[in-house]
Coordinates of C-alpha atoms in Angstrom, one line a residue:
M1 CA 110.9 123.4 89.3
K2 CA 106.7 123.9 87.7
R3 CA 106.2 122.0 84.0
S4 CA 103.8 124.2 83.4
E5 CA 105.8 127.4 83.3
Q6 CA 108.9 125.5 81.6
I7 CA 106.1 125.2 78.4
K8 CA 104.8 128.2 78.5
A9 CA 108.0 129.3 78.4
I10 CA 109.6 127.1 75.1
S11 CA 106.2 128.0 73.5
Q12 CA 106.5 131.8 73.2
D13 CA 106.3 133.1 69.6
G14 CA 109.5 134.5 68.2
K15 CA 111.8 134.2 71.0
I16 CA 115.3 133.2 69.7
W17 CA 117.2 131.4 72.1
D18 CA 121.1 132.0 72.6
V19 CA 121.5 127.6 72.7
I20 CA 119.3 125.5 72.8
V21 CA 120.3 122.0 74.3
V22 CA 118.8 118.2 72.7
G23 CA 119.5 115.7 75.7
G24 CA 118.7 115.2 79.5
G25 CA 121.4 113.8 80.4
A26 CA 124.5 114.4 82.5
T27 CA 126.0 116.0 79.0
G28 CA 122.9 118.2 78.0
L29 CA 122.3 118.9 81.6
G30 CA 126.1 120.4 81.9
C31 CA 126.1 122.1 78.8
A32 CA 122.8 123.8 79.5
V33 CA 124.1 125.2 83.6
D34 CA 127.6 126.0 82.0
A35 CA 125.8 128.5 79.5
T36 CA 123.3 129.5 81.9
A37 CA 125.4 130.7 84.0
R38 CA 127.6 132.3 81.9
G39 CA 124.3 134.6 81.0
Y40 CA 123.5 133.4 77.3
S41 CA 119.2 132.4 77.2
V42 CA 118.9 128.2 77.7
A43 CA 116.4 126.1 76.8
L44 CA 117.6 122.6 77.6
L45 CA 114.6 119.6 75.9
E46 CA 114.5 116.2 76.7
K47 CA 112.6 113.3 75.4
D48 CA 111.8 111.2 78.2
D49 CA 113.0 112.2 81.8
F50 CA 116.5 113.8 82.1
A51 CA 119.1 110.6 83.0
K52 CA 115.9 108.1 82.0
A53 CA 119.2 106.6 80.2
T54 CA 123.1 106.2 80.5
S55 CA 123.0 108.9 82.7
S56 CA 121.0 107.6 86.0
R57 CA 122.7 103.8 85.0
S58 CA 126.3 104.1 85.7
T59 CA 129.0 102.8 88.0
K60 CA 128.3 105.9 91.0
L61 CA 131.9 106.4 90.7
V62 CA 133.4 110.2 90.5
H63 CA 136.9 109.7 89.2
G64 CA 139.6 109.4 87.7
G65 CA 139.5 106.5 85.9
V66 CA 142.0 104.2 87.0
R67 CA 141.9 101.6 84.6
Y68 CA 143.1 104.6 81.3
L69 CA 146.4 105.1 84.1
Q70 CA 146.8 101.4 83.4
H71 CA 146.3 102.1 79.6
G72 CA 148.8 104.8 80.0
D73 CA 145.9 108.1 78.8
V74 CA 147.6 110.1 81.3
K75 CA 145.7 113.4 80.3
L76 CA 142.5 111.7 80.2
V77 CA 142.8 110.6 84.0
L78 CA 144.6 114.2 85.1
E79 CA 141.3 116.0 83.6
A80 CA 139.3 113.8 85.0
L81 CA 141.0 113.9 88.9
R82 CA 141.4 117.3 89.0
E83 CA 137.6 117.4 87.4
R84 CA 136.1 115.3 90.4
G85 CA 136.9 118.2 92.9
F86 CA 135.1 120.4 91.0
M87 CA 132.0 118.0 90.9
K88 CA 132.5 117.5 95.5
R89 CA 132.7 121.2 95.7
N90 CA 130.1 122.3 93.7
A91 CA 128.0 119.1 95.3
P92 CA 128.9 117.9 98.4
H93 CA 125.8 116.7 99.5
L94 CA 125.9 114.2 97.1
V95 CA 129.6 113.8 95.6
K96 CA 131.3 111.9 98.8
D97 CA 134.6 110.4 99.6
Q98 CA 134.7 106.4 99.3
A99 CA 138.0 104.8 100.2
F100 CA 138.4 101.8 97.6
V101 CA 140.3 98.5 98.8
I102 CA 142.6 96.8 95.9
S103 CA 143.1 92.9 97.4
N104 CA 146.7 91.4 95.9
Y105 CA 147.7 87.8 96.1
S106 CA 151.4 88.4 94.8
H107 CA 153.7 90.3 96.6
W108 CA 154.4 91.7 92.8
E109 CA 150.8 93.2 92.6
N110 CA 151.6 95.1 96.0
F111 CA 154.2 96.9 94.5
L112 CA 152.7 97.1 91.4
Y113 CA 149.4 99.3 92.8
F114 CA 151.0 101.0 95.1
C115 CA 153.4 102.8 92.8
G116 CA 150.6 102.3 90.1
L117 CA 148.0 104.4 92.8
T118 CA 150.6 107.2 94.4
L119 CA 151.1 108.1 90.5
Y120 CA 146.7 109.1 90.7
D121 CA 147.2 110.8 93.9
M122 CA 150.5 113.0 92.5
L123 CA 147.4 113.7 89.4
S124 CA 145.5 114.6 91.7
F125 CA 147.4 118.5 91.8
G126 CA 145.4 119.4 95.6
F127 CA 141.8 117.7 94.1
G128 CA 142.7 114.4 96.1
Y129 CA 140.0 112.5 98.2
G130 CA 142.6 110.8 99.9
R131 CA 146.0 109.2 99.8
S132 CA 146.9 105.7 98.5
R133 CA 149.5 103.1 100.9
F134 CA 149.5 99.8 101.4
I135 CA 147.8 97.9 103.9
G136 CA 148.7 94.5 105.1
P137 CA 146.7 90.8 105.0
K138 CA 145.3 91.1 107.9
T139 CA 144.3 94.7 107.3
V140 CA 142.6 94.1 104.1
E141 CA 141.1 91.3 105.6
K142 CA 139.6 94.2 108.8
Y143 CA 138.6 96.6 105.7
L144 CA 137.2 93.6 103.7
P145 CA 135.8 90.7 106.0
T146 CA 133.8 88.7 103.4
I147 CA 137.4 88.6 100.9
E148 CA 139.4 85.7 99.4
K149 CA 141.8 85.4 102.3
K150 CA 143.9 82.7 101.2
G151 CA 147.3 83.3 99.4
L152 CA 146.3 87.1 100.7
K153 CA 149.2 90.0 100.5
G154 CA 148.0 92.4 101.6
G155 CA 146.7 95.3 99.7
V156 CA 146.6 98.9 98.9
V157 CA 143.5 101.7 99.9
Y158 CA 143.3 104.4 97.5
H159 CA 140.0 107.3 97.8
D160 CA 137.6 108.4 94.9
G161 CA 134.0 110.1 94.7
Q162 CA 131.0 108.5 95.0
F163 CA 127.4 109.9 93.8
D164 CA 123.5 109.7 93.2
D165 CA 124.1 110.3 89.1
A166 CA 120.0 111.0 89.0
R167 CA 120.0 112.9 91.6
M168 CA 122.6 115.1 90.1
A169 CA 121.1 115.0 87.0
V170 CA 117.7 116.3 88.9
N171 CA 119.9 119.5 90.9
L172 CA 122.0 119.9 87.7
A173 CA 117.8 120.8 86.2
Q174 CA 116.9 123.0 89.0
T175 CA 120.2 125.1 89.1
V176 CA 118.9 125.9 85.3
V177 CA 115.3 127.1 86.3
D178 CA 117.0 129.0 89.4
H179 CA 119.0 130.8 87.3
G180 CA 116.8 131.6 85.2
G181 CA 117.1 128.8 82.1
T182 CA 114.2 126.8 81.0
V183 CA 114.2 122.8 81.1
V184 CA 111.5 120.8 79.7
N185 CA 110.8 116.8 80.2
H186 CA 108.5 114.2 78.1
A187 CA 109.6 116.9 75.3
K188 CA 110.9 115.2 72.2
V189 CA 112.9 116.7 69.1
V190 CA 110.9 115.2 65.6
A191 CA 113.2 118.1 63.1
L192 CA 116.1 120.4 62.6
L193 CA 115.1 124.0 61.3
H194 CA 117.5 125.7 58.9
D195 CA 117.3 128.8 57.2
D196 CA 117.8 129.7 54.6
N197 CA 121.2 129.0 53.9
G198 CA 120.8 126.1 55.7
K199 CA 122.1 126.2 58.4
V200 CA 120.6 124.6 61.7
C201 CA 118.9 127.4 63.8
G202 CA 116.5 125.5 66.1
V203 CA 114.3 122.8 66.9
T204 CA 110.3 121.9 66.2
V205 CA 110.2 120.3 70.1
V206 CA 106.6 118.1 70.4
D207 CA 105.0 118.2 74.8
E208 CA 104.5 114.6 74.7
E209 CA 102.1 115.2 77.1
T210 CA 99.6 117.0 74.7
G211 CA 101.0 116.4 71.1
Q212 CA 101.3 120.2 71.2
R213 CA 104.0 121.6 68.9
Y214 CA 106.3 123.9 68.7
D215 CA 108.4 125.4 66.3
M216 CA 111.9 127.6 68.4
R217 CA 114.2 129.6 66.8
A218 CA 118.5 129.7 68.2
R219 CA 121.7 130.9 67.3
A220 CA 123.3 128.0 69.2
V221 CA 121.9 123.4 69.1
I222 CA 123.9 121.6 70.9
N223 CA 123.0 117.6 69.9
A224 CA 124.3 116.2 73.2
A225 CA 121.3 113.1 72.9
G226 CA 124.0 110.7 74.4
I227 CA 123.3 106.9 72.7
F228 CA 120.2 108.3 70.5
V229 CA 123.0 111.5 69.3
D230 CA 122.9 110.1 65.7
D231 CA 118.7 110.1 65.3
V232 CA 119.5 113.9 65.7
M233 CA 122.8 113.8 63.2
L234 CA 120.6 112.4 60.4
M235 CA 117.7 115.4 61.2
D236 CA 120.5 117.5 60.1
E237 CA 122.2 115.7 57.3
P238 CA 120.2 112.0 56.5
E239 CA 123.1 110.7 54.5
K240 CA 126.1 111.1 57.5
R241 CA 127.0 107.9 58.3
R242 CA 126.5 106.7 62.6
M243 CA 128.9 108.2 64.7
V244 CA 128.2 106.0 67.6
R245 CA 128.5 102.2 68.4
P246 CA 126.7 101.6 72.1
S247 CA 128.3 100.0 74.8
Q248 CA 126.7 97.9 76.9
G249 CA 127.8 97.5 81.1
V250 CA 125.3 96.2 84.1
H251 CA 125.3 95.7 87.7
I252 CA 123.7 94.0 89.6
V253 CA 123.0 95.2 93.2
L254 CA 123.6 93.1 96.5
D255 CA 122.5 93.4 99.7
K256 CA 125.5 94.9 102.3
K257 CA 126.2 91.3 103.3
F258 CA 128.3 90.2 100.5
L259 CA 131.0 92.8 101.7
Q260 CA 130.2 93.8 105.5
S261 CA 132.1 97.6 105.3
D262 CA 131.8 101.3 103.9
Y263 CA 134.9 100.8 101.7
A264 CA 134.3 99.6 98.6
M265 CA 136.3 96.1 96.8
M266 CA 138.8 97.4 93.2
V267 CA 139.1 94.4 91.1
P268 CA 141.8 96.1 88.5
K269 CA 141.8 92.9 85.9
T270 CA 139.3 89.9 85.6
S271 CA 139.6 86.7 83.2
D272 CA 138.6 88.9 80.2
G273 CA 141.3 91.7 81.6
R274 CA 137.8 94.3 81.9
V275 CA 137.9 95.9 85.9
L276 CA 134.8 94.6 88.8
F277 CA 134.0 97.3 91.7
A278 CA 132.0 96.3 93.8
V279 CA 130.3 100.0 95.9
P280 CA 128.7 100.3 98.4
W281 CA 125.6 102.7 97.9
H282 CA 122.5 103.3 100.4
D283 CA 122.8 100.5 102.4
R284 CA 122.9 98.3 99.7
V285 CA 126.1 97.2 97.2
I286 CA 126.4 97.9 93.3
V287 CA 128.8 94.9 91.4
G288 CA 130.1 95.4 88.3
T289 CA 130.0 96.4 85.6
T290 CA 130.7 94.5 82.7
D291 CA 131.2 96.3 78.8
V292 CA 130.0 94.4 75.5
P293 CA 129.0 96.3 72.4
R294 CA 125.1 96.3 71.2
D295 CA 123.9 97.3 68.2
K296 CA 121.4 99.7 69.5
P297 CA 120.9 102.3 71.0
E298 CA 118.0 101.6 74.0
S299 CA 116.4 103.9 77.0
E300 CA 115.5 100.6 78.1
P301 CA 118.3 98.4 77.7
H302 CA 118.0 94.2 78.2
Y303 CA 121.3 92.7 80.7
L304 CA 121.7 89.2 79.1
E305 CA 122.0 86.8 81.1
Q306 CA 126.0 85.8 80.7
E307 CA 126.6 89.3 81.9
V308 CA 125.2 88.4 85.0
D309 CA 126.7 85.2 85.6
F310 CA 130.6 86.5 84.2
I311 CA 129.4 89.4 87.0
L312 CA 128.7 86.7 90.1
R313 CA 131.1 84.2 89.2
T314 CA 133.6 87.1 89.1
A315 CA 132.5 88.3 92.8
G316 CA 132.4 84.4 93.8
L317 CA 136.4 84.9 93.2
Y318 CA 136.0 87.9 96.0
M319 CA 133.3 87.2 98.6
R320 CA 132.4 84.6 100.5
P321 CA 130.1 83.8 100.5
A322 CA 129.1 83.6 96.6
P323 CA 126.6 85.9 95.7
T324 CA 124.0 84.2 93.4
R325 CA 121.3 84.6 91.3
A326 CA 118.5 84.8 94.3
D327 CA 120.5 87.2 96.3
I328 CA 120.3 89.9 94.0
K329 CA 117.9 93.1 94.8
A330 CA 117.3 94.9 91.1
V331 CA 119.9 94.2 88.1
F332 CA 119.9 97.6 85.5
A333 CA 121.5 97.5 82.2
G334 CA 123.3 101.1 80.2
Q335 CA 124.5 101.7 77.0
R336 CA 127.6 104.6 76.8
P337 CA 127.9 106.2 73.9
L338 CA 130.9 105.0 72.4
A339 CA 132.6 106.3 69.1
A340 CA 132.0 104.5 66.2
P341 CA 135.1 102.1 66.2
E342 CA 137.6 102.8 64.0
K343 CA 138.9 99.0 62.1
D344 CA 136.9 96.4 62.3
G345 CA 137.3 93.9 65.6
Q346 CA 138.4 97.1 68.0
K347 CA 136.5 96.5 71.9
T348 CA 135.3 99.1 73.5
K349 CA 137.5 98.5 76.5
E350 CA 140.2 100.1 73.7
I351 CA 138.2 102.7 72.2
S352 CA 138.8 105.9 74.1
R353 CA 136.9 107.5 76.9
S354 CA 137.3 111.3 75.7
H355 CA 135.1 112.8 75.0
K356 CA 134.1 114.9 71.1
I357 CA 132.7 117.5 69.3
M358 CA 131.6 117.3 65.7
V359 CA 130.5 120.0 64.1
S360 CA 128.4 120.3 61.0
G361 CA 128.4 121.6 57.8
N362 CA 125.6 123.3 59.1
G363 CA 126.3 124.0 62.4
L364 CA 125.1 121.7 64.5
I365 CA 127.2 120.8 67.7
T366 CA 127.0 117.7 68.7
I367 CA 129.0 116.3 72.0
T368 CA 129.5 112.9 72.2
G369 CA 131.3 110.0 74.4
G370 CA 133.5 111.5 77.9
K371 CA 131.9 110.5 81.6
W372 CA 129.9 111.9 84.6
T373 CA 133.1 112.7 86.3
S374 CA 133.8 115.0 83.4
Y375 CA 130.7 116.3 82.6
R376 CA 131.0 119.7 83.3
L377 CA 134.9 119.5 81.3
M378 CA 133.0 118.4 78.3
A379 CA 130.0 121.6 78.6
E380 CA 132.7 124.4 78.7
D381 CA 134.2 123.1 75.7
T382 CA 131.1 123.0 73.9
I383 CA 129.8 126.4 75.0
D384 CA 133.5 127.5 74.3
R385 CA 133.3 126.3 70.8
A386 CA 129.7 128.1 69.8
I387 CA 131.9 130.9 71.1
D388 CA 134.4 130.7 68.7
M389 CA 131.7 129.2 65.5
G390 CA 130.7 133.0 66.5
L391 CA 127.5 132.2 67.2
L392 CA 127.4 133.7 71.2
D393 CA 129.3 136.4 72.3
K394 CA 132.3 135.7 74.2
R395 CA 131.5 135.1 78.0
K396 CA 134.0 133.7 80.6
C397 CA 133.0 129.9 81.8
V398 CA 132.5 130.2 85.4
T399 CA 131.5 126.6 86.4
R400 CA 134.1 125.4 87.8
S401 CA 133.3 127.0 91.7
Y402 CA 129.6 127.1 90.5
P403 CA 127.4 125.4 94.2
I404 CA 124.1 123.5 92.3
H405 CA 120.6 123.3 93.7
G406 CA 120.8 121.4 96.9
Y407 CA 124.5 122.5 98.0
K408 CA 125.1 121.7 102.0
P409 CA 128.3 120.5 103.1
N410 CA 128.8 117.8 105.2
P411 CA 125.5 115.9 105.3
D412 CA 124.0 113.5 107.3
L413 CA 124.6 110.1 105.9
S414 CA 123.3 108.0 108.3
D415 CA 120.1 110.2 106.9
H416 CA 118.7 109.0 103.9
L417 CA 116.9 112.3 102.4
Y418 CA 120.7 113.4 102.4
V419 CA 120.4 113.9 98.9
Y420 CA 118.4 116.6 98.9
G421 CA 121.0 118.6 100.1
S422 CA 119.8 122.0 100.9
D423 CA 115.6 120.9 100.3
R424 CA 115.8 118.4 103.1
E425 CA 113.8 120.1 105.0
A426 CA 110.8 121.1 103.3
V427 CA 110.8 117.6 101.9
V428 CA 110.2 117.0 106.5
E429 CA 107.9 120.2 106.7
L430 CA 105.8 118.2 103.6
A431 CA 105.4 114.7 106.2
K432 CA 104.2 117.1 109.4
R433 CA 102.5 119.1 107.2
E434 CA 100.3 116.0 105.6
P435 CA 100.7 112.9 108.2
A436 CA 99.3 110.8 105.4
L437 CA 102.8 111.2 103.6
A438 CA 104.3 110.3 106.4
E439 CA 104.0 107.5 105.6
K440 CA 106.4 104.8 103.9
L441 CA 106.6 103.4 100.6
S442 CA 107.8 99.7 101.6
S443 CA 108.0 99.1 105.4
K444 CA 111.6 97.6 104.3
Y445 CA 113.5 101.3 103.3
G446 CA 113.0 105.0 105.0
Y447 CA 111.2 106.4 101.4
T448 CA 108.2 107.8 101.7
M449 CA 104.9 109.7 100.2
A450 CA 105.8 113.3 101.3
E451 CA 109.5 112.7 98.9
V452 CA 106.2 111.3 96.2
A453 CA 104.4 114.5 96.5
W454 CA 107.6 116.6 96.2
A455 CA 109.4 115.0 92.9
V456 CA 105.7 115.6 91.2
T457 CA 105.4 119.6 92.8
Q458 CA 109.2 120.8 92.5
E459 CA 111.1 118.1 90.5
M460 CA 108.9 118.0 87.2
A461 CA 108.4 114.3 87.9
L462 CA 105.3 113.4 85.4
T463 CA 105.1 108.8 85.9
V464 CA 105.8 106.6 88.4
D465 CA 109.0 105.7 86.6
D466 CA 110.1 109.1 86.7
V467 CA 109.1 109.1 90.6
L468 CA 110.5 105.2 91.3
A469 CA 113.7 105.1 89.2
R470 CA 115.3 108.6 89.5
R471 CA 113.5 110.9 92.1
V472 CA 113.4 108.0 95.0
R473 CA 116.1 105.2 93.4
L474 CA 114.2 102.2 94.9
L475 CA 113.8 100.8 91.5
F476 CA 117.6 100.2 91.5
I477 CA 117.6 99.9 95.1
D478 CA 115.0 97.1 95.1
A479 CA 113.3 96.2 91.7
R480 CA 110.0 93.5 93.8
E481 CA 109.8 96.3 96.8
A482 CA 109.5 99.3 93.6
V483 CA 106.8 96.8 92.1
A484 CA 104.5 96.8 95.2
A485 CA 105.1 100.4 95.9
A486 CA 104.2 101.7 93.0
P487 CA 100.1 101.4 93.4
K488 CA 99.9 103.8 96.1
V489 CA 102.4 105.9 94.1
A490 CA 100.5 106.2 91.3
A491 CA 97.6 107.2 93.2
L492 CA 99.0 110.3 95.3
M493 CA 100.5 111.2 91.5
A494 CA 97.5 111.3 90.1
R495 CA 95.1 112.3 92.8
M496 CA 98.3 115.3 92.6
M497 CA 97.7 115.8 89.4
G498 CA 94.0 115.9 88.2
K499 CA 94.2 112.1 87.1
D500 CA 91.8 109.5 86.5
K501 CA 91.7 106.1 87.3
A502 CA 91.8 104.6 83.8
W503 CA 96.1 106.9 84.4
E504 CA 96.8 105.6 87.7
E505 CA 96.0 101.5 86.2
Q506 CA 97.9 102.9 82.7
Q507 CA 101.3 103.7 85.2
V508 CA 101.0 101.0 87.2
A509 CA 101.7 98.6 84.2
A510 CA 103.6 100.7 82.6
F511 CA 106.2 101.0 85.2
K512 CA 105.7 97.0 85.6
Q513 CA 106.5 96.0 82.4
I514 CA 109.9 98.5 82.8
A515 CA 110.3 97.1 86.5
A516 CA 110.5 92.9 84.3
N517 CA 113.8 94.1 83.6
Y518 CA 115.9 94.7 86.1
V519 CA 114.8 91.0 88.7

């Protein structure tokens, strides 16, 4: 995945693409994979980096949505459970089974959640990750050693999936390129092109690295810009009402000692009715999430201290010892693109998470909503809509069984390089060939300089943030260690990319500014 080759592809004069996708998060990448798999000519353009915003900041779950079942949204759960199965089938090196425990402090809760999760299993229709079962108090204590034991009446074990979201995004981008498509990060769409009849027929994009502008023509333009879809829609219809209301989730990252288990913990109902998860991830524990409306979309949203306090306070009810602010290794916030409330005062948890496809009078196709688990279905529905509109010739979707780049069954999860899948050996070979690349980024973690080199040469990483946040997940694992590693990462990148000392210093300063929002 060489960026110079991708830039050359989008600079072709006179080329008419079948599909141009605006947005390089889960939804946009899914659309690009789907369209490329059907044999269309495809270009995807991302203004920052792949999965820079929402898609790298999830709870890292591949799930049907137990809480949606609570709200009676059976169709959404059924849909997501099926997609959960496809996601594991297509990316077994990134998606794995994750067992959860719901600890209950009344017999009624034991009965209620066991019945609900048995229904959850039944809805899986052959795509299940494992069967739910009731467990007694002693077994709950065994599975979750840190759980509050006073008044414990038992629990229920159920299964969902867990994955690395940003690594999945990178692999999806590589999949597009592997099959002849084009993807470019740090390429901002600044205008939509219209034909003589006013129909959308392409985009104007600026390469943020060089400032070069390109006009690109297309039969179908898909707006998959996530929390920024309104900005693209306004390029088409300047008077249009904004359709998306960002909803912010916050997660804290703690040492594994606060869970001491490979089981995840799910609290189905907190003090204000929201759900809390504590999920093992890369030898840490992610705890979240709150869900609060925000006024405007942000690529690097700022968390509120009261959100962190809520998570700590709620987690403290179920963990012994209770975590404190000093125990947090990293905090990350992400914004979901929810449809704007239909009525004033409607809470974000009451707004449907199902995806929506909108078509403007000028033929711009916008896809929004949804979640990582259903990215493939969202893409299928979007490309099908372009076909139904007569913009593309009819071709069948093939992504239900379509291995993504890195596909490798049964990875060794004890080796942190498992996320590279079939590319793992090439990364290892880099370190063997150049001993300097075997150096660790941090003495506390296994990440090496070889992974930085791989990110630059094979995964289109252009900035220190691209590397430490989304290729190597150190910023999300331990923000302070990521800051400490930034100078050596910048030095290697500068050497490989032919940049000067001033670029190095600028990159370190920019990364420190970003990382300040993670501690």
